[in-house]
Coordinates of C-alpha atoms and ligand atoms in Angstrom, one line a residue:
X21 CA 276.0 153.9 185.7
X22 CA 275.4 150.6 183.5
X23 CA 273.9 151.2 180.1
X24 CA 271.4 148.0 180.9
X25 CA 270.1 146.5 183.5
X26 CA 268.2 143.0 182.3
X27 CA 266.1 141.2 185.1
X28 CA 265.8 137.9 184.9
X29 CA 268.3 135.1 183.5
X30 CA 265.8 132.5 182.1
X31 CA 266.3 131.9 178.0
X32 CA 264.8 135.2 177.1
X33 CA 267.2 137.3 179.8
X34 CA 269.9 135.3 178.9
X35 CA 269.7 135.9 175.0
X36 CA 269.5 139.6 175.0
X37 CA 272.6 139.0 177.0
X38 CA 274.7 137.2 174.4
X39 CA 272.8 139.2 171.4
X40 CA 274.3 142.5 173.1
X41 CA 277.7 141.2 174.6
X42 CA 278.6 141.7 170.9
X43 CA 278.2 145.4 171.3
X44 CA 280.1 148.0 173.3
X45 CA 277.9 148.2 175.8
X46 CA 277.8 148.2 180.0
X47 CA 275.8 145.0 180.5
X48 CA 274.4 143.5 183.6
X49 CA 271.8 140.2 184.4
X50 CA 270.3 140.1 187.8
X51 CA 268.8 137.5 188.9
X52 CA 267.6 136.3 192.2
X53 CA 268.4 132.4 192.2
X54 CA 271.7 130.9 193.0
X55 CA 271.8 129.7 188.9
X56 CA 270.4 130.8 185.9
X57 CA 267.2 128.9 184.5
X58 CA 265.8 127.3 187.2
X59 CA 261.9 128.9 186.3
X60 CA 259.8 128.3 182.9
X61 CA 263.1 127.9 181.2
X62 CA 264.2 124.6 183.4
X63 CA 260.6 122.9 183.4
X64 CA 258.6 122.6 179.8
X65 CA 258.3 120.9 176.6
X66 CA 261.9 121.7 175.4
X67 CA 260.1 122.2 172.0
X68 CA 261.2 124.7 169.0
X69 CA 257.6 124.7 167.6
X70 CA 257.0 125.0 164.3
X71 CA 254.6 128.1 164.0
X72 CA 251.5 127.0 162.7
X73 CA 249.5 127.1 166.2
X74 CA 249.5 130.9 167.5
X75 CA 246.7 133.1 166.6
X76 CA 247.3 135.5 163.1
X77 CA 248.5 138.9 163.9
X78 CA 249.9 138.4 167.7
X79 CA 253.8 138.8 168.7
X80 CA 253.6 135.0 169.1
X81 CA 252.8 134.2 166.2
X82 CA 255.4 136.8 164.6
X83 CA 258.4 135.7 166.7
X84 CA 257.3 132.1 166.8
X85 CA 257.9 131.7 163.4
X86 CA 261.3 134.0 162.9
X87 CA 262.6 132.3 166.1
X88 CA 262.2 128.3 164.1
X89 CA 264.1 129.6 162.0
X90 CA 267.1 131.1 163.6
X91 CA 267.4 128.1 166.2
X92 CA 269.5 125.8 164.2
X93 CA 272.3 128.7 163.7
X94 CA 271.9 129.6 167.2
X95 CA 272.8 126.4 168.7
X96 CA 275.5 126.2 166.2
X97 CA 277.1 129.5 167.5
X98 CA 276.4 128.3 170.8
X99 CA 277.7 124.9 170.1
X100 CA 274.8 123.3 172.0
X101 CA 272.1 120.6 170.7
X102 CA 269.4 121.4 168.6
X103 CA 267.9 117.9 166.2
X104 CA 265.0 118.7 164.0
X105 CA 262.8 115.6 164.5
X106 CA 259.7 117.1 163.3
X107 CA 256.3 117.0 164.7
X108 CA 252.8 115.4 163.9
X109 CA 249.7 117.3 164.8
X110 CA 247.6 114.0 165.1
X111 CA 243.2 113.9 164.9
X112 CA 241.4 111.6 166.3
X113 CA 237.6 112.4 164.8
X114 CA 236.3 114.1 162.5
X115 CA 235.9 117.3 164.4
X116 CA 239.4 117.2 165.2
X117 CA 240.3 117.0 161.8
X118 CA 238.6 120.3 160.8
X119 CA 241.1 121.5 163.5
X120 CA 243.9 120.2 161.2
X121 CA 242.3 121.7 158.6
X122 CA 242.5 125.3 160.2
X123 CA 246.3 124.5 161.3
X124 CA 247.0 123.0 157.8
X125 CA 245.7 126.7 156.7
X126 CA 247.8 128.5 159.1
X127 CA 251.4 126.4 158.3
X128 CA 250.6 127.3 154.9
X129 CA 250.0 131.3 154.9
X130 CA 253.2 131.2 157.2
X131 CA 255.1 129.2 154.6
X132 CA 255.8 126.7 157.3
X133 CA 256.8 123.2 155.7
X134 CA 253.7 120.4 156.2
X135 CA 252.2 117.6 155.0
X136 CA 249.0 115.9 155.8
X137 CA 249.3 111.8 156.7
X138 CA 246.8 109.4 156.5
X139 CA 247.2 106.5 159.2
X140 CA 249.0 104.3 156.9
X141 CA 251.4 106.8 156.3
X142 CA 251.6 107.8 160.2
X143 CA 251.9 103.9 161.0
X144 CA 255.0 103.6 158.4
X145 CA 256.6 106.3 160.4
X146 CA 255.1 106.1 164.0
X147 CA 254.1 102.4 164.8
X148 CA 252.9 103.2 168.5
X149 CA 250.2 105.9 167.2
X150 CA 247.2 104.9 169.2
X151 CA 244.5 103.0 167.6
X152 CA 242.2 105.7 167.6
X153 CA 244.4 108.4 165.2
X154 CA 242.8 108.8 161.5
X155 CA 245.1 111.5 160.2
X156 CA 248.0 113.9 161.3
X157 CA 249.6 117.0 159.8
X158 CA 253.6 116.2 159.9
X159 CA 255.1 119.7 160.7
X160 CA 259.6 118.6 159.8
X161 CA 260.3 121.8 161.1
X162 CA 259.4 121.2 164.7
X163 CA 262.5 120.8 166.8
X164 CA 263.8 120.0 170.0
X165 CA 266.7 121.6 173.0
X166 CA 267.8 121.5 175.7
X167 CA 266.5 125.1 177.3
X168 CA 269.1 125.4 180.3
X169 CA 271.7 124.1 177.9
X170 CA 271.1 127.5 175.7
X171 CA 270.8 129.8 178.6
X172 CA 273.9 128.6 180.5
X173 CA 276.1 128.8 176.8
X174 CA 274.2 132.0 175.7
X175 CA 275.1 133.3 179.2
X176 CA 278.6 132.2 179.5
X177 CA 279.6 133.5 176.3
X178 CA 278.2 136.9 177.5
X179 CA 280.2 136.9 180.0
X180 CA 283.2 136.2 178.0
X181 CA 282.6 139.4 176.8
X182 CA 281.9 141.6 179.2
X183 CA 278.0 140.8 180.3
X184 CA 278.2 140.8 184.3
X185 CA 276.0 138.1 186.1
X186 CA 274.5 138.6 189.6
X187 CA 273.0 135.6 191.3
X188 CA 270.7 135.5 194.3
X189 CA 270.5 139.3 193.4
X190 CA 266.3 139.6 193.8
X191 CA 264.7 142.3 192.5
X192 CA 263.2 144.5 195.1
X193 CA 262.3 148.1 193.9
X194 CA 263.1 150.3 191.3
X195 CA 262.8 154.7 190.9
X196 CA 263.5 156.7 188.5
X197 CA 267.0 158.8 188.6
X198 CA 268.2 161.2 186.5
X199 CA 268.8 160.1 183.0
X200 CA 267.5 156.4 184.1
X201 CA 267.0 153.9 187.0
X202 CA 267.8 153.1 190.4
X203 CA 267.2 149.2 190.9
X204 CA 267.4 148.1 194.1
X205 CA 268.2 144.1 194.9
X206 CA 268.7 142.6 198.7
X207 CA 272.2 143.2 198.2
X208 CA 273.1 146.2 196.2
X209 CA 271.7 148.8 193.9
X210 CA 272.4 149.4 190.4
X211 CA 272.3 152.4 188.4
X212 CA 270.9 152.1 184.9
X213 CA 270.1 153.8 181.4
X214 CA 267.7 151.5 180.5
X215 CA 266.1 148.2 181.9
X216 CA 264.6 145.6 180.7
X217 CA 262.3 143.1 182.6
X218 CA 262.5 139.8 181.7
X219 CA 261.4 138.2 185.1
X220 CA 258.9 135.3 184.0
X221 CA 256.0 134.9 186.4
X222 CA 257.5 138.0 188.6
X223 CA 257.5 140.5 185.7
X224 CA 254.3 141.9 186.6
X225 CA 255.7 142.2 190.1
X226 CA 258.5 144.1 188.7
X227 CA 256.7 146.7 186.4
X228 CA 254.3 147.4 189.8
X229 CA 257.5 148.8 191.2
X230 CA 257.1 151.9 188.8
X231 CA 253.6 151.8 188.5
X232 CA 250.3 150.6 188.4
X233 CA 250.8 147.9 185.5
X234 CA 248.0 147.0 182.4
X235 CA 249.0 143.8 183.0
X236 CA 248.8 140.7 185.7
X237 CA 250.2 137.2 185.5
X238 CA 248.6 133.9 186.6
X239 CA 251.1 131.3 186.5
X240 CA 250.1 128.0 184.7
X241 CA 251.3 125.3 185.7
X242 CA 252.1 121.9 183.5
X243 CA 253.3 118.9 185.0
X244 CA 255.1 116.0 183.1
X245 CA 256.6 112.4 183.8
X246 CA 260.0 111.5 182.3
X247 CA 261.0 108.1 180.8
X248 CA 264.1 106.6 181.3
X249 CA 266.1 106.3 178.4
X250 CA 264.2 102.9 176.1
X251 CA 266.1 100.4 174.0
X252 CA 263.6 101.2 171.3
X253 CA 262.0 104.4 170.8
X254 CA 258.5 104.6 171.4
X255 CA 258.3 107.7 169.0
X256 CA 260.2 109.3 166.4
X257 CA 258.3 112.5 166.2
X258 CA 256.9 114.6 168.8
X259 CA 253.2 113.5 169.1
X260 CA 250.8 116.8 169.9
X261 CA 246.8 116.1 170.3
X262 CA 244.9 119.0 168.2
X263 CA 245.5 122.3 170.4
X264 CA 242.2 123.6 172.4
X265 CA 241.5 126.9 174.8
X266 CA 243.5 125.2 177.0
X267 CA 246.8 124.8 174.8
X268 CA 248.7 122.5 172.8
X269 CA 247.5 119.3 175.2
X270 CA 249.0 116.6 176.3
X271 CA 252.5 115.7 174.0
X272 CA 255.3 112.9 174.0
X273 CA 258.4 114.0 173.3
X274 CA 261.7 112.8 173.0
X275 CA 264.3 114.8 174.5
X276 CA 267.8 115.3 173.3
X277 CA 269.2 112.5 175.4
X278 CA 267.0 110.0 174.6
X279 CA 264.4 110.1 177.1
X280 CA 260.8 110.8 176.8
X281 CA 258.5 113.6 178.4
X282 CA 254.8 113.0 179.0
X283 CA 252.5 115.9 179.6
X284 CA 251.9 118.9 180.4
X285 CA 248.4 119.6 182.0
X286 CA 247.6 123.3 182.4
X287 CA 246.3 124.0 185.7
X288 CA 246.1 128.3 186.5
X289 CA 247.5 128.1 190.0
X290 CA 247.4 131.3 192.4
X291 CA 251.4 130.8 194.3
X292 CA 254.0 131.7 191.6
X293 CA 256.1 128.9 193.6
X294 CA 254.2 126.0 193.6
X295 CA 256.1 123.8 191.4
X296 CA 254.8 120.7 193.1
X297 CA 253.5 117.7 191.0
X298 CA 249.8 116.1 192.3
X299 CA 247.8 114.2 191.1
X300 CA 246.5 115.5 188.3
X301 CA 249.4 113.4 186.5
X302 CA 246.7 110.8 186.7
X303 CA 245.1 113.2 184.0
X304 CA 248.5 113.2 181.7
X305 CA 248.0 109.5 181.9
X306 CA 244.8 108.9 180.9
X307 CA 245.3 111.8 177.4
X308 CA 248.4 110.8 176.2
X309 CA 247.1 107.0 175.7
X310 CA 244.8 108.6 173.4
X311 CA 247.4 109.3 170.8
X312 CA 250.1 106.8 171.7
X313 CA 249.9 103.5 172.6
X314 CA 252.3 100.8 174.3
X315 CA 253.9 103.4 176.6
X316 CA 255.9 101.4 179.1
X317 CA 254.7 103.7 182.5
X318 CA 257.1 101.3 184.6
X319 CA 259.9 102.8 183.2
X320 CA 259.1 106.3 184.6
X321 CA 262.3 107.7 186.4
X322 CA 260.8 111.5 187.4
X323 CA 258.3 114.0 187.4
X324 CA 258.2 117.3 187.7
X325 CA 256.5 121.0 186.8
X326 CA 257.2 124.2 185.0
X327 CA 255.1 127.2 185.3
X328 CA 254.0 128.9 182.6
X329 CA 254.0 132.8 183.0
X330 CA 250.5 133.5 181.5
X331 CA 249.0 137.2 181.3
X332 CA 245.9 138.4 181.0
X333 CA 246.8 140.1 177.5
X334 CA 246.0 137.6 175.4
X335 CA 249.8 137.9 174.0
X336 CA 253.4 138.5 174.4
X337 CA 253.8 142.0 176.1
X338 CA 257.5 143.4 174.3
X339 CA 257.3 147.1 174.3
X340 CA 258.5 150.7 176.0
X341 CA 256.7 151.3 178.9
X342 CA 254.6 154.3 177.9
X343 CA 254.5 156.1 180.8
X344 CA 259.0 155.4 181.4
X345 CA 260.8 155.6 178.8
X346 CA 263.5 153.2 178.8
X347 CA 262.0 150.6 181.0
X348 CA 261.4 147.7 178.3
X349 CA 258.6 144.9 179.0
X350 CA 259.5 141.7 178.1
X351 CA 256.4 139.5 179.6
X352 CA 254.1 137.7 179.5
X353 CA 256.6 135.0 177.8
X354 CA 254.3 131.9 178.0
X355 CA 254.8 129.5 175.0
X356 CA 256.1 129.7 172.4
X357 CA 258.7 131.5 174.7
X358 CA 261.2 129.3 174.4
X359 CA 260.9 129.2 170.4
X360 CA 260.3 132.9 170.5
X361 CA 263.3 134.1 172.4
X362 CA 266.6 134.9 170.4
X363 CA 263.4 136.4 167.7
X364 CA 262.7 138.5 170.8
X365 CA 266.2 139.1 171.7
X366 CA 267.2 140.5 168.1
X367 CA 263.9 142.5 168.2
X368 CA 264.9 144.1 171.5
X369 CA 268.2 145.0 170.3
X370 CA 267.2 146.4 166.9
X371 CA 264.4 148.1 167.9
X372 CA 264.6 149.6 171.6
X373 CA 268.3 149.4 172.5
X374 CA 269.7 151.1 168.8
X375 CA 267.3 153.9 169.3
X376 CA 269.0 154.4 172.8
X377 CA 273.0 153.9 172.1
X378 CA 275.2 153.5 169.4
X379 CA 275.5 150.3 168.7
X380 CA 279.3 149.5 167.8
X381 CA 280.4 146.0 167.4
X382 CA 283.5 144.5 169.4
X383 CA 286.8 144.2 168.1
X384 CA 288.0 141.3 169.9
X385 CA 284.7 138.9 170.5
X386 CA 285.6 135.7 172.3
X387 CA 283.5 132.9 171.5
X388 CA 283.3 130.2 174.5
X389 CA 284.9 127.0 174.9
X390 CA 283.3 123.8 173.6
X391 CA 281.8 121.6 176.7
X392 CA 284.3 118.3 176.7
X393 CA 281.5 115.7 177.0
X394 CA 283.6 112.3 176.9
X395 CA 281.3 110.5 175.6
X396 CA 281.3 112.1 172.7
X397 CA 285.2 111.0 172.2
X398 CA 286.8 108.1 170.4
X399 CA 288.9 105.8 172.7
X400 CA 291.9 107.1 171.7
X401 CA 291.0 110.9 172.1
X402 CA 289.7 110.2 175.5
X403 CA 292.8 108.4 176.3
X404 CA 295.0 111.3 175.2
X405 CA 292.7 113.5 177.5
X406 CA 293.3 111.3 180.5
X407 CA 296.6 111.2 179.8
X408 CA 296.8 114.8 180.2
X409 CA 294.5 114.9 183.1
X410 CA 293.9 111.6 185.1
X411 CA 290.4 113.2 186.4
X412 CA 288.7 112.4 182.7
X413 CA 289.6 108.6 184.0
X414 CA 287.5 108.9 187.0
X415 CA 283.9 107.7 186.8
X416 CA 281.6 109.5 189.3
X417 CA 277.9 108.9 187.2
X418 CA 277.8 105.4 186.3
X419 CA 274.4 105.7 184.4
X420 CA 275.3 108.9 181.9
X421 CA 279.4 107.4 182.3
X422 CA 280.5 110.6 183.4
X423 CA 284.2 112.0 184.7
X424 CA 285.7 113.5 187.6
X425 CA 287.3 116.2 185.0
X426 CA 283.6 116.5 183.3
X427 CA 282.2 117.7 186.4
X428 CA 285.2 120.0 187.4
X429 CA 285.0 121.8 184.1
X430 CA 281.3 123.0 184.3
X431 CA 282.0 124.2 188.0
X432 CA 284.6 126.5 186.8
X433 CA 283.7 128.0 183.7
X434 CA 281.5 131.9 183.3
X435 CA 277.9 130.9 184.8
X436 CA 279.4 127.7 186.0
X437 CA 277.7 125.4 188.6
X438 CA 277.7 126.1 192.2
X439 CA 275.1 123.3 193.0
X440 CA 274.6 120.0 192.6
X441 CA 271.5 120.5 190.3
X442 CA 273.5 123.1 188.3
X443 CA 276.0 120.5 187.8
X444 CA 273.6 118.0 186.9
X445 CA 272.0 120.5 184.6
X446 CA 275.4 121.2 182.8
X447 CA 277.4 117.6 182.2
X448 CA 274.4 115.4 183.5
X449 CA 275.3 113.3 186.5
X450 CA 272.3 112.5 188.3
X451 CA 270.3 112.6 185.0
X452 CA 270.3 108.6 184.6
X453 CA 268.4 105.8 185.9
X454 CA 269.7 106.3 189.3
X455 CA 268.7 110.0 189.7
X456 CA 271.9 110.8 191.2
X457 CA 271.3 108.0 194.3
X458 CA 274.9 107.4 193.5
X459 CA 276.5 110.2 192.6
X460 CA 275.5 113.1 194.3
X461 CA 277.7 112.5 197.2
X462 CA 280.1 112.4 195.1
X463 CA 279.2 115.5 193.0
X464 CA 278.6 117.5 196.7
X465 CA 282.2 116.5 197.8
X466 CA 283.8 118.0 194.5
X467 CA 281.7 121.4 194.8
X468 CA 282.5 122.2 198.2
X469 CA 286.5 121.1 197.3
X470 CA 286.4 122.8 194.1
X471 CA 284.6 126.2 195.8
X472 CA 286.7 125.8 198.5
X473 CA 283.3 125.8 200.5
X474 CA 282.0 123.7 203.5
X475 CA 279.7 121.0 202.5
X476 CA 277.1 121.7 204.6
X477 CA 276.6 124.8 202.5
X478 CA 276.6 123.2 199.4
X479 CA 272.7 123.6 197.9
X480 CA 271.0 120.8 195.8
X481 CA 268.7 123.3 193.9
X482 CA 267.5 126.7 194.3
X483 CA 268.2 128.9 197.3
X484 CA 268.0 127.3 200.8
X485 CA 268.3 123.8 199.8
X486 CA 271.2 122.6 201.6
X487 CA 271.5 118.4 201.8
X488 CA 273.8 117.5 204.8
X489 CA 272.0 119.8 207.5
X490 CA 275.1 119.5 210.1
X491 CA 278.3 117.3 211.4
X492 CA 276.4 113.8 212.3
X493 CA 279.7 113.1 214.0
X494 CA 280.4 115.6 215.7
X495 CA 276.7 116.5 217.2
X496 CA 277.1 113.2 219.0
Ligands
FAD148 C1 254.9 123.5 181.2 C2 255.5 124.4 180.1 C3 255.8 124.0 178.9 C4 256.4 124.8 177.9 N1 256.7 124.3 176.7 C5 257.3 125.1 175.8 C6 257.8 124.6 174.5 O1 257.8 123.4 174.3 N2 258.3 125.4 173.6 C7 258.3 126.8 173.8 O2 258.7 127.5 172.9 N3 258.0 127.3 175.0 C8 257.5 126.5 176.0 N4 257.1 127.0 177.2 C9 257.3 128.4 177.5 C10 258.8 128.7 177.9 O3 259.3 127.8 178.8 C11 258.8 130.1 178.5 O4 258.2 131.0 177.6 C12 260.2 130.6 178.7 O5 261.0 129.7 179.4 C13 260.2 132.0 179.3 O6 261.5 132.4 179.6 P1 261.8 133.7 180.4 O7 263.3 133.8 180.4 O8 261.0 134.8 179.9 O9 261.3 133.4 181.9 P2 261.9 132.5 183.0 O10 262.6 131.3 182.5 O11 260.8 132.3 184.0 O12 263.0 133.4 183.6 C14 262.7 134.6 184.4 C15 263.8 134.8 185.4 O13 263.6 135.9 186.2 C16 264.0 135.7 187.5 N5 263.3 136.7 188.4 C17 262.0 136.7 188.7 N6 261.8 137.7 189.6 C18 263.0 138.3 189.8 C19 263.4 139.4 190.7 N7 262.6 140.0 191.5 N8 264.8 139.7 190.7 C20 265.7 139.1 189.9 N9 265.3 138.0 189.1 C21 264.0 137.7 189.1 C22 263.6 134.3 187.7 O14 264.3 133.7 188.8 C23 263.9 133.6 186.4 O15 265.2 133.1 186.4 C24 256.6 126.2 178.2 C25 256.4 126.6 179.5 C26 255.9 125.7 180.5 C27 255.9 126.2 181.9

């Protein structure tokens, strides 16, 4: 019998995974797509929000705030991005500036860093604001990731230590046993002393397999356009309108690797798979002109969609199950999920998992290997790796410049890639101005070599997805 199940490998999932790897404890993930992340956590913002937005006295608000602040550590441990480029909360009348007001309120009581601009002071700092901004409140604490980026380390170094992964492992009942749970997947069933259900827009789903639950989920879903990477920025700052019912509103933010993200609209959708974008993009365009201006549309590479896992509490739903004990709820994660998630995960482990087991560190913990991105290498330290290795020589993405050896690395490391997106996702072929036109034949060759797989069964994204349908040659 394990000592915890955890269903669901998005950020949250993946985070109690590393946070408990540390422990001596019988740890598996299950999960029922073919790579971790590929639900909320692949498709929003990207944004470690600040704290000031969430209503006082709800768990958002709570681990909103305590997860800003243990970010920067985090992605130092995990040795994965995380740049701090701060955030302006920008008004454009005078009704949207009592909204500042309230928020200016909030960031204070929460002893969240801010400063109110005037449009001078935004110009000096922002010179695309749209003509129509008066004022702004500047929140420096506002930061940005890469989500999947977090989850895959966090998860890999879980499984460094002892976490066990199991992809395409759906969910598809659960009973009680004694002294826990039987949870039953398409595959296999595990035996478990506690669970916890971290399963995004299928949580709800998942607690209904005990019980009738308190609590549904209506996925959201937000849709965005990316920007290929600019030779000048057209913001420093992520730009938010003031937040309404509705939620924060249309932003433009600057991602890690120097793109930019336009959007999301919130649209409550009824199919908790309908990731498709429409044309309610048209909407995305016609709000964020309102705050920025100059925004060169011709240079859009991509769009896509996340869905936001929205219940009908009001709030983040973290707690014992009060009819099971030992079955933990982690749901209801809409934003600020990503920001809230290693708050979540410490919370988890403090609070239900200690009262459960003994919690006694490792002796030996292993941390994981840094990712070898060559572009991050002088000439001469690249040369000395292709000296050792003639595969960090060979260019297969000509837009993001990256290796042969890059791309064999991610495929054969703990959670490492076993499809074309995953690889993409991991060491970013595919992520340039080509979208992969290029390379992914390339990238599909290695996998199937490196898997020792056919490459008709190699899948672009997400279960059943394969690209080269059969043998052109031979059918003729
Ligand atoms: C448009 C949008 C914008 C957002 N922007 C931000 C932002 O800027 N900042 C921020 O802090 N938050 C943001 N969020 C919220 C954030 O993305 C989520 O809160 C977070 O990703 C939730 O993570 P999770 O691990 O709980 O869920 P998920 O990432 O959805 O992971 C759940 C996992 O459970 C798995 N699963 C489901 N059912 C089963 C089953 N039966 N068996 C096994 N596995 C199963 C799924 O496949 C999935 O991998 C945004 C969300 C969206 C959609």
């Amino acid at each position: 019998m394990k000592d915890i199940v955890i269903i669901g490998c998005g950020i949250t999932g993946s985070l109690m995974a590393y946070e408990l790897s540390k422990y001596q404890l019988d740890v598996a993930v299950l999960e029922k797509n073919n790579d971790v992340a590929l639900e909320s956590t692949g498709a929003n913002s990207a944004i470690v929000h600040s704290g000031h937005d969430p209503k006082p006295n709800t768990l958002k608000a709570r681990f909103n705030l305590e997860g800003n602040r243990m970010f920067p550590d985090l992605c130092k441990e995990l040795q994965v991005d995380y740049q701090q480029i701060g955030a302006f909360v920008v008004s454009t009348s005078q009704e949207e500036s009592l909204t500042l007001d309230r928020l200016e309120q909030q960031a204070k009581e929460r002893r969240i860093p801010y400063a109110r601009l005037n449009r001078e002071d935004i110009l000096a700092e922002e010179p695309h604001i749209g003509d129509g901004v008066t004022e702004a409140l500047s929140l420096p604490t506002t930061g940005i990731i890469t989500p999947w980026k977090v989850t895959i380390a966090a998860m890999e170094e879980a499984m460094e230590n002892g976490v066990a992964l199991y992809l395409n492992h759906e969910v598809k009942g659960i009973k009680h046993i004694k002294d826990g749970y039987r949870i039953f997947t398409i595959y296999e069933s595990f035996d478990a002393k506690m669970v916890i259900n971290a399963a995004g827009v299928y949580a709800d789903t998942i607690a209904g397999y005990l019980e009738d639950v308190a609590y549904q989920i209506t996925p959201r879903r937000g849709e965005y356009y990316i920007l290929g990477k600019l030779t000048e920025p057209i913001v420093n700052h992520i730009i938010y309108p003031v937040p309404s019912s509705r939620g924060k509103g249309v932003l433009v933010v600057p991602t890690i690797h120097g793109n930019v993200l336009l959007g999301p609209n919130s649209e409550p959708i009824s199919d908790k798979e309908d990731v498709s974008t429409t044309d309610a993009l048209n909407e995305v365009k016609k709000n964020v002109i309102k705050t920025v201006k100059d925004i060169p549309f011709q240079k859009i590479i991509r769009t896509f969609s996340g869905l936001r896992p929205t219940g009908n509490t009001g709030d983040f739903v973290i707690e014992e199950d009060e009819n099971h004990s030992n079955f933990i709820h982690v749901s209801c994660i809409e934003s600020p999920g990503l920001t809230a998630s290693p708050a979540i995960a410490k919370y988890i482990k403090d609070t239900f998992v200690a009262q459960k087991f003994q919690l006694i560190k490792k002796e030996s913990y292993q941390k994981r290997r840094p990712d070898i991105v060559c572009a991050h290498l002088s000439h001469k330290e690249r040369n000395q790796l292709i000296q050792k290795d003639s595969r960090f020589g060979k260019i297969i993405c000509r837009c993001e410049q990256i290796s042969e050896g890059e791309i064999i690395d991610v495929i054969h490391r703990y959670a490492g890639a076993t499809t074309i997106d995953g690889v993409k996702k991991r060491c970013r072929p595919g992520m340039g101005g080509c979208q992969g036109g290029f390379c992914s034949p390339e990238v599909l060759a290695i996998l199937a070599r490196e898997l020792h797989k056919d490459k008709q069964s190699i899948e672009y994204k997400g279960k059943h997805t394969e690209i080269l349908p059969a043998k052109a040659k031979e059918a003729l």
